[in-house]
PDB file of C-alpha atoms in Angstrom:
ATOM      1  CA  MET A   1     122.334  98.384  84.005  1.00 89.00           C
ATOM      2  CA  ASN A   2     121.012  96.224  87.043  1.00 94.00           C
ATOM      3  CA  LYS A   3     117.596  95.310  87.452  1.00 94.00           C
ATOM      4  CA  PHE A   4     115.698  94.213  90.735  1.00 96.00           C
ATOM      5  CA  THR A   5     112.102  93.663  91.760  1.00 97.00           C
ATOM      6  CA  LEU A   6     110.604  95.521  94.825  1.00 97.00           C
ATOM      7  CA  GLN A   7     107.851  93.101  95.957  1.00 97.00           C
ATOM      8  CA  GLU A   8     104.312  94.154  96.833  1.00 97.00           C
ATOM      9  CA  ASN A   9     103.945  95.169 100.487  1.00 96.00           C
ATOM     10  CA  SER A  10     102.028  97.371 102.874  1.00 96.00           C
ATOM     11  CA  PHE A  11     103.256 100.627 100.858  1.00 94.00           C
ATOM     12  CA  LEU A  12     103.429  99.208  97.359  1.00 95.00           C
ATOM     13  CA  GLY A  13     100.156  97.863  95.786  1.00 96.00           C
ATOM     14  CA  LYS A  14     102.080  96.002  93.239  1.00 97.00           C
ATOM     15  CA  CYS A  15     105.604  94.718  92.509  1.00 97.00           C
ATOM     16  CA  THR A  16     107.836  97.316  90.987  1.00 94.00           C
ATOM     17  CA  GLN A  17     110.795  97.102  88.667  1.00 93.00           C
ATOM     18  CA  GLY A  18     113.891  99.049  89.929  1.00 95.00           C
ATOM     19  CA  TYR A  19     117.269  99.667  88.382  1.00 96.00           C
ATOM     20  CA  TYR A  20     120.648 100.780  89.496  1.00 94.00           C
ATOM     21  CA  SER A  21     123.881 101.461  87.680  1.00 93.00           C
ATOM     22  CA  LYS A  22     126.468 101.775  90.571  1.00 94.00           C
ATOM     23  CA  ASN A  23     127.448  99.322  93.092  1.00 95.00           C
ATOM     24  CA  TYR A  24     128.075 100.740  96.477  1.00 95.00           C
ATOM     25  CA  VAL A  25     131.494  98.989  97.736  1.00 96.00           C
ATOM     26  CA  GLY A  26     132.562 101.129 100.761  1.00 95.00           C
ATOM     27  CA  TYR A  27     133.392 104.989 100.901  1.00 93.00           C
ATOM     28  CA  GLN A  28     136.923 105.831  99.003  1.00 94.00           C
ATOM     29  CA  GLN A  29     137.008 102.332  97.793  1.00 97.00           C
ATOM     30  CA  PRO A  30     138.394 101.723  94.257  1.00 96.00           C
ATOM     31  CA  ASN A  31     135.452 102.072  91.756  1.00 94.00           C
ATOM     32  CA  ASN A  32     133.013 103.171  94.656  1.00 96.00           C
ATOM     33  CA  PRO A  33     130.589 106.273  93.523  1.00 96.00           C
ATOM     34  CA  ASP A  34     131.851 108.770  96.362  1.00 94.00           C
ATOM     35  CA  PHE A  35     129.836 111.442  94.861  1.00 94.00           C
ATOM     36  CA  ILE A  36     126.859 109.876  96.532  1.00 93.00           C
ATOM     37  CA  ASN A  37     128.421 110.256 100.018  1.00 92.00           C
ATOM     38  CA  HIS A  38     129.786 113.916  99.243  1.00 91.00           C
ATOM     39  CA  LEU A  39     126.111 114.981  98.246  1.00 92.00           C
ATOM     40  CA  LYS A  40     124.401 113.130 100.838  1.00 90.00           C
ATOM     41  CA  ASN A  41     126.536 114.483 103.409  1.00 86.00           C
ATOM     42  CA  MET A  42     126.621 118.084 102.503  1.00 80.00           C
ATOM     43  CA  THR A  43     127.120 120.439 105.529  1.00 75.00           C
ATOM     44  CA  LYS A  44     127.650 124.064 105.963  1.00 76.00           C
ATOM     45  CA  ALA A  45     131.315 123.327 106.347  1.00 76.00           C
ATOM     46  CA  LYS A  46     131.355 122.573 102.246  1.00 80.00           C
ATOM     47  CA  ASN A  47     130.825 125.492  99.948  1.00 82.00           C
ATOM     48  CA  GLU A  48     128.575 124.470  96.886  1.00 84.00           C
ATOM     49  CA  LEU A  49     131.156 125.276  94.581  1.00 89.00           C
ATOM     50  CA  GLU A  50     133.419 122.268  96.169  1.00 88.00           C
ATOM     51  CA  LEU A  51     130.568 119.751  95.121  1.00 91.00           C
ATOM     52  CA  VAL A  52     129.970 120.812  91.578  1.00 93.00           C
ATOM     53  CA  ARG A  53     132.152 118.182  90.100  1.00 93.00           C
ATOM     54  CA  ASP A  54     129.769 115.744  92.205  1.00 93.00           C
ATOM     55  CA  PHE A  55     126.764 117.419  90.960  1.00 94.00           C
ATOM     56  CA  VAL A  56     127.973 116.906  87.441  1.00 97.00           C
ATOM     57  CA  VAL A  57     128.704 113.357  87.929  1.00 96.00           C
ATOM     58  CA  ALA A  58     125.265 112.433  89.692  1.00 96.00           C
ATOM     59  CA  TYR A  59     123.714 114.181  86.705  1.00 97.00           C
ATOM     60  CA  GLU A  60     125.602 112.400  84.174  1.00 97.00           C
ATOM     61  CA  THR A  61     125.244 108.881  85.683  1.00 96.00           C
ATOM     62  CA  ALA A  62     121.438 109.504  85.977  1.00 96.00           C
ATOM     63  CA  TYR A  63     121.001 110.686  82.488  1.00 96.00           C
ATOM     64  CA  THR A  64     122.912 107.891  81.014  1.00 96.00           C
ATOM     65  CA  ALA A  65     120.973 105.248  83.171  1.00 95.00           C
ATOM     66  CA  ILE A  66     117.486 106.694  82.305  1.00 95.00           C
ATOM     67  CA  LYS A  67     118.550 106.758  78.569  1.00 94.00           C
ATOM     68  CA  GLU A  68     119.640 103.046  78.724  1.00 95.00           C
ATOM     69  CA  ILE A  69     116.396 102.089  80.642  1.00 95.00           C
ATOM     70  CA  ILE A  70     114.231 103.719  78.060  1.00 95.00           C
ATOM     71  CA  GLN A  71     115.902 101.965  75.286  1.00 94.00           C
ATOM     72  CA  LYS A  72     116.114  98.418  76.805  1.00 92.00           C
ATOM     73  CA  GLU A  73     112.393  98.710  78.154  1.00 92.00           C
ATOM     74  CA  SER A  74     111.237 100.244  74.875  1.00 93.00           C
ATOM     75  CA  LEU A  75     109.397 102.743  76.474  1.00 92.00           C
ATOM     76  CA  LEU A  76     107.500 105.478  74.530  1.00 91.00           C
ATOM     77  CA  ASN A  77     106.382 108.938  75.852  1.00 87.00           C
ATOM     78  CA  CYS A  78     108.174 109.140  79.175  1.00 81.00           C
ATOM     79  CA  VAL A  79     107.353 111.725  81.722  1.00 79.00           C
TER      80      VAL A  79
END
């Protein structure tokens, strides 16, 4: 899990901690999370069933990352 800080600015009233778990290295490159491209570029040319695998990977990636953040940060009563 990678951690970064968004600095206070005209939209954020205070610094905010952010996290990411996948490095984007370029579409169709080794170890790139291509499911992001597939989902963000959905068009009517693709049937929703063709994207099921990408939805599952996105869910599993988010679920795992959120669990890890909760544990590392010792968060309680997360909503």
